[in-house]
């Protein structure tokens, strides 16, 4: 199989950008922090280089594997649809199962599963566009 590394890189960057916005004060940072019990100080005390660096590597892996699943003949609409299905049906339902047993809130589920659904939808569209 031929891998379009530029498409994978752009898809990973899109996930990274969406995550930055999703978990920022613009959208869900305060609600997410409250649900997981993290203060501003605790978040700020983390190793951000490590966190963001590893997050990007994980996004690269996700984009690469999604690209492999899609194959070479996919268009933007199909990529977005398949990405949505991966985010909602694979990631979202997996989170749902874990969150039920962990007795986590529906709000946290909606924030995290929502992010991954949007992330994979956009990644799929990007991969399909290439």
PDB file of C-alpha atoms in Angstrom:
ATOM      1  CA  UNK A   1       0.000   0.000   0.000  1.00  0.00           C
ATOM      2  CA  UNK A   2       1.167   3.483  -0.790  1.00  0.00           C
ATOM      3  CA  UNK A   3       0.921   5.884   2.136  1.00  0.00           C
ATOM      4  CA  UNK A   4       0.357   9.563   1.508  1.00  0.00           C
ATOM      5  CA  UNK A   5       2.459  10.913   4.341  1.00  0.00           C
ATOM      6  CA  UNK A   6       1.486  14.509   3.640  1.00  0.00           C
ATOM      7  CA  UNK A   7      -2.195  13.587   4.014  1.00  0.00           C
ATOM      8  CA  UNK A   8      -1.430  11.761   7.270  1.00  0.00           C
ATOM      9  CA  UNK A   9       0.521  14.765   8.586  1.00  0.00           C
ATOM     10  CA  UNK A  10      -2.252  17.229   7.685  1.00  0.00           C
ATOM     11  CA  UNK A  11      -4.898  14.935   9.208  1.00  0.00           C
ATOM     12  CA  UNK A  12      -2.867  14.689  12.432  1.00  0.00           C
ATOM     13  CA  UNK A  13      -2.429  18.457  12.496  1.00  0.00           C
ATOM     14  CA  UNK A  14      -6.182  18.897  12.076  1.00  0.00           C
ATOM     15  CA  UNK A  15      -6.823  16.646  15.080  1.00  0.00           C
ATOM     16  CA  UNK A  16      -4.254  18.568  17.103  1.00  0.00           C
ATOM     17  CA  UNK A  17      -5.833  21.900  16.158  1.00  0.00           C
ATOM     18  CA  UNK A  18      -9.372  20.703  16.901  1.00  0.00           C
ATOM     19  CA  UNK A  19      -8.243  19.387  20.289  1.00  0.00           C
ATOM     20  CA  UNK A  20      -6.620  22.707  21.084  1.00  0.00           C
ATOM     21  CA  UNK A  21      -9.869  24.514  20.403  1.00  0.00           C
ATOM     22  CA  UNK A  22     -12.170  21.850  21.920  1.00  0.00           C
ATOM     23  CA  UNK A  23     -10.374  21.775  25.265  1.00  0.00           C
ATOM     24  CA  UNK A  24      -9.736  25.540  25.399  1.00  0.00           C
ATOM     25  CA  UNK A  25     -11.691  28.251  27.237  1.00  0.00           C
ATOM     26  CA  UNK A  26     -13.446  28.945  23.924  1.00  0.00           C
ATOM     27  CA  UNK A  27     -15.345  25.659  24.258  1.00  0.00           C
ATOM     28  CA  UNK A  28     -15.077  23.030  26.991  1.00  0.00           C
ATOM     29  CA  UNK A  29     -11.970  23.527  29.151  1.00  0.00           C
ATOM     30  CA  UNK A  30     -13.793  24.602  32.314  1.00  0.00           C
ATOM     31  CA  UNK A  31     -16.511  21.944  32.037  1.00  0.00           C
ATOM     32  CA  UNK A  32     -13.907  19.272  31.253  1.00  0.00           C
ATOM     33  CA  UNK A  33     -11.667  20.342  34.149  1.00  0.00           C
ATOM     34  CA  UNK A  34     -14.621  20.267  36.543  1.00  0.00           C
ATOM     35  CA  UNK A  35     -15.682  16.804  35.402  1.00  0.00           C
ATOM     36  CA  UNK A  36     -12.196  15.313  35.795  1.00  0.00           C
ATOM     37  CA  UNK A  37     -11.353  17.248  38.948  1.00  0.00           C
ATOM     38  CA  UNK A  38      -8.438  19.298  37.615  1.00  0.00           C
ATOM     39  CA  UNK A  39      -7.737  22.827  38.821  1.00  0.00           C
ATOM     40  CA  UNK A  40      -6.077  25.476  36.665  1.00  0.00           C
ATOM     41  CA  UNK A  41      -2.970  25.066  38.826  1.00  0.00           C
ATOM     42  CA  UNK A  42      -2.864  21.293  38.328  1.00  0.00           C
ATOM     43  CA  UNK A  43      -3.243  21.676  34.565  1.00  0.00           C
ATOM     44  CA  UNK A  44      -0.524  24.339  34.461  1.00  0.00           C
ATOM     45  CA  UNK A  45       1.829  22.200  36.540  1.00  0.00           C
ATOM     46  CA  UNK A  46       1.927  19.450  33.922  1.00  0.00           C
ATOM     47  CA  UNK A  47       4.765  18.949  31.470  1.00  0.00           C
ATOM     48  CA  UNK A  48       3.163  20.629  28.448  1.00  0.00           C
ATOM     49  CA  UNK A  49       5.988  19.762  26.046  1.00  0.00           C
ATOM     50  CA  UNK A  50       5.589  16.075  26.893  1.00  0.00           C
ATOM     51  CA  UNK A  51       1.780  16.253  26.822  1.00  0.00           C
ATOM     52  CA  UNK A  52       1.517  18.074  23.502  1.00  0.00           C
ATOM     53  CA  UNK A  53       4.391  16.131  21.919  1.00  0.00           C
ATOM     54  CA  UNK A  54       2.925  12.753  22.786  1.00  0.00           C
ATOM     55  CA  UNK A  55      -0.560  13.931  21.836  1.00  0.00           C
ATOM     56  CA  UNK A  56       0.706  14.818  18.372  1.00  0.00           C
ATOM     57  CA  UNK A  57       2.438  11.449  18.006  1.00  0.00           C
ATOM     58  CA  UNK A  58      -0.814   9.708  18.962  1.00  0.00           C
ATOM     59  CA  UNK A  59      -2.690  11.818  16.396  1.00  0.00           C
ATOM     60  CA  UNK A  60      -0.145  10.769  13.767  1.00  0.00           C
ATOM     61  CA  UNK A  61      -0.694   7.112  14.616  1.00  0.00           C
ATOM     62  CA  UNK A  62      -4.481   7.530  14.478  1.00  0.00           C
ATOM     63  CA  UNK A  63      -4.283   9.327  11.123  1.00  0.00           C
ATOM     64  CA  UNK A  64      -1.937   6.708   9.683  1.00  0.00           C
ATOM     65  CA  UNK A  65      -4.135   3.788  10.716  1.00  0.00           C
ATOM     66  CA  UNK A  66      -7.264   5.564   9.490  1.00  0.00           C
ATOM     67  CA  UNK A  67      -5.491   6.119   6.154  1.00  0.00           C
ATOM     68  CA  UNK A  68      -4.617   2.417   5.985  1.00  0.00           C
ATOM     69  CA  UNK A  69      -8.238   1.437   6.732  1.00  0.00           C
ATOM     70  CA  UNK A  70      -9.531   3.792   4.032  1.00  0.00           C
ATOM     71  CA  UNK A  71      -7.209   2.650   1.282  1.00  0.00           C
ATOM     72  CA  UNK A  72      -6.205   4.782  -1.689  1.00  0.00           C
ATOM     73  CA  UNK A  73      -9.597   5.250  -3.385  1.00  0.00           C
ATOM     74  CA  UNK A  74     -11.675   7.437  -1.083  1.00  0.00           C
ATOM     75  CA  UNK A  75     -13.263  10.829  -1.591  1.00  0.00           C
ATOM     76  CA  UNK A  76     -13.792  13.648   0.888  1.00  0.00           C
ATOM     77  CA  UNK A  77     -17.471  12.863   1.638  1.00  0.00           C
ATOM     78  CA  UNK A  78     -16.834   9.160   2.163  1.00  0.00           C
ATOM     79  CA  UNK A  79     -13.768   9.957   4.257  1.00  0.00           C
ATOM     80  CA  UNK A  80     -15.820  12.257   6.472  1.00  0.00           C
ATOM     81  CA  UNK A  81     -18.599   9.657   6.788  1.00  0.00           C
ATOM     82  CA  UNK A  82     -16.178   6.849   7.638  1.00  0.00           C
ATOM     83  CA  UNK A  83     -14.318   9.133  10.038  1.00  0.00           C
ATOM     84  CA  UNK A  84     -17.597  10.020  11.738  1.00  0.00           C
ATOM     85  CA  UNK A  85     -18.443   6.324  12.032  1.00  0.00           C
ATOM     86  CA  UNK A  86     -15.020   5.558  13.540  1.00  0.00           C
ATOM     87  CA  UNK A  87     -15.314   8.401  16.040  1.00  0.00           C
ATOM     88  CA  UNK A  88     -18.917   7.817  17.065  1.00  0.00           C
ATOM     89  CA  UNK A  89     -19.190   4.044  16.764  1.00  0.00           C
ATOM     90  CA  UNK A  90     -15.709   2.844  17.730  1.00  0.00           C
ATOM     91  CA  UNK A  91     -14.325   5.515  20.017  1.00  0.00           C
ATOM     92  CA  UNK A  92     -17.590   6.884  21.402  1.00  0.00           C
ATOM     93  CA  UNK A  93     -19.056   3.499  22.249  1.00  0.00           C
ATOM     94  CA  UNK A  94     -15.764   2.356  23.784  1.00  0.00           C
ATOM     95  CA  UNK A  95     -15.698   5.453  25.970  1.00  0.00           C
ATOM     96  CA  UNK A  96     -19.346   4.874  26.821  1.00  0.00           C
ATOM     97  CA  UNK A  97     -18.668   1.369  28.078  1.00  0.00           C
ATOM     98  CA  UNK A  98     -15.718   2.492  30.198  1.00  0.00           C
ATOM     99  CA  UNK A  99     -17.544   5.537  31.542  1.00  0.00           C
ATOM    100  CA  UNK A 100     -20.543   3.462  32.605  1.00  0.00           C
ATOM    101  CA  UNK A 101     -18.378   1.118  34.676  1.00  0.00           C
ATOM    102  CA  UNK A 102     -16.285   4.012  36.017  1.00  0.00           C
ATOM    103  CA  UNK A 103     -19.501   5.873  36.889  1.00  0.00           C
ATOM    104  CA  UNK A 104     -18.330   8.985  35.095  1.00  0.00           C
ATOM    105  CA  UNK A 105     -20.752  11.694  34.108  1.00  0.00           C
ATOM    106  CA  UNK A 106     -22.631  11.925  30.837  1.00  0.00           C
ATOM    107  CA  UNK A 107     -21.230  15.445  30.485  1.00  0.00           C
ATOM    108  CA  UNK A 108     -17.653  14.117  30.455  1.00  0.00           C
ATOM    109  CA  UNK A 109     -18.669  11.416  27.997  1.00  0.00           C
ATOM    110  CA  UNK A 110     -20.240  14.019  25.699  1.00  0.00           C
ATOM    111  CA  UNK A 111     -17.157  16.262  25.840  1.00  0.00           C
ATOM    112  CA  UNK A 112     -14.627  13.502  25.159  1.00  0.00           C
ATOM    113  CA  UNK A 113     -16.638  11.370  22.741  1.00  0.00           C
ATOM    114  CA  UNK A 114     -17.757  14.533  20.958  1.00  0.00           C
ATOM    115  CA  UNK A 115     -14.166  15.604  20.450  1.00  0.00           C
ATOM    116  CA  UNK A 116     -13.140  12.250  19.024  1.00  0.00           C
ATOM    117  CA  UNK A 117     -16.158  12.109  16.751  1.00  0.00           C
ATOM    118  CA  UNK A 118     -15.334  15.555  15.336  1.00  0.00           C
ATOM    119  CA  UNK A 119     -11.620  14.689  15.232  1.00  0.00           C
ATOM    120  CA  UNK A 120     -12.120  11.528  13.188  1.00  0.00           C
ATOM    121  CA  UNK A 121     -14.717  13.149  10.929  1.00  0.00           C
ATOM    122  CA  UNK A 122     -12.287  15.929  10.012  1.00  0.00           C
ATOM    123  CA  UNK A 123      -9.343  13.538   9.741  1.00  0.00           C
ATOM    124  CA  UNK A 124     -11.409  11.385   7.381  1.00  0.00           C
ATOM    125  CA  UNK A 125     -12.349  14.397   5.277  1.00  0.00           C
ATOM    126  CA  UNK A 126      -8.720  15.504   5.093  1.00  0.00           C
ATOM    127  CA  UNK A 127      -7.555  12.039   4.080  1.00  0.00           C
ATOM    128  CA  UNK A 128     -10.316  11.836   1.485  1.00  0.00           C
ATOM    129  CA  UNK A 129      -9.410  15.248   0.089  1.00  0.00           C
ATOM    130  CA  UNK A 130      -5.906  14.048  -0.731  1.00  0.00           C
TER     131      UNK A 130
END
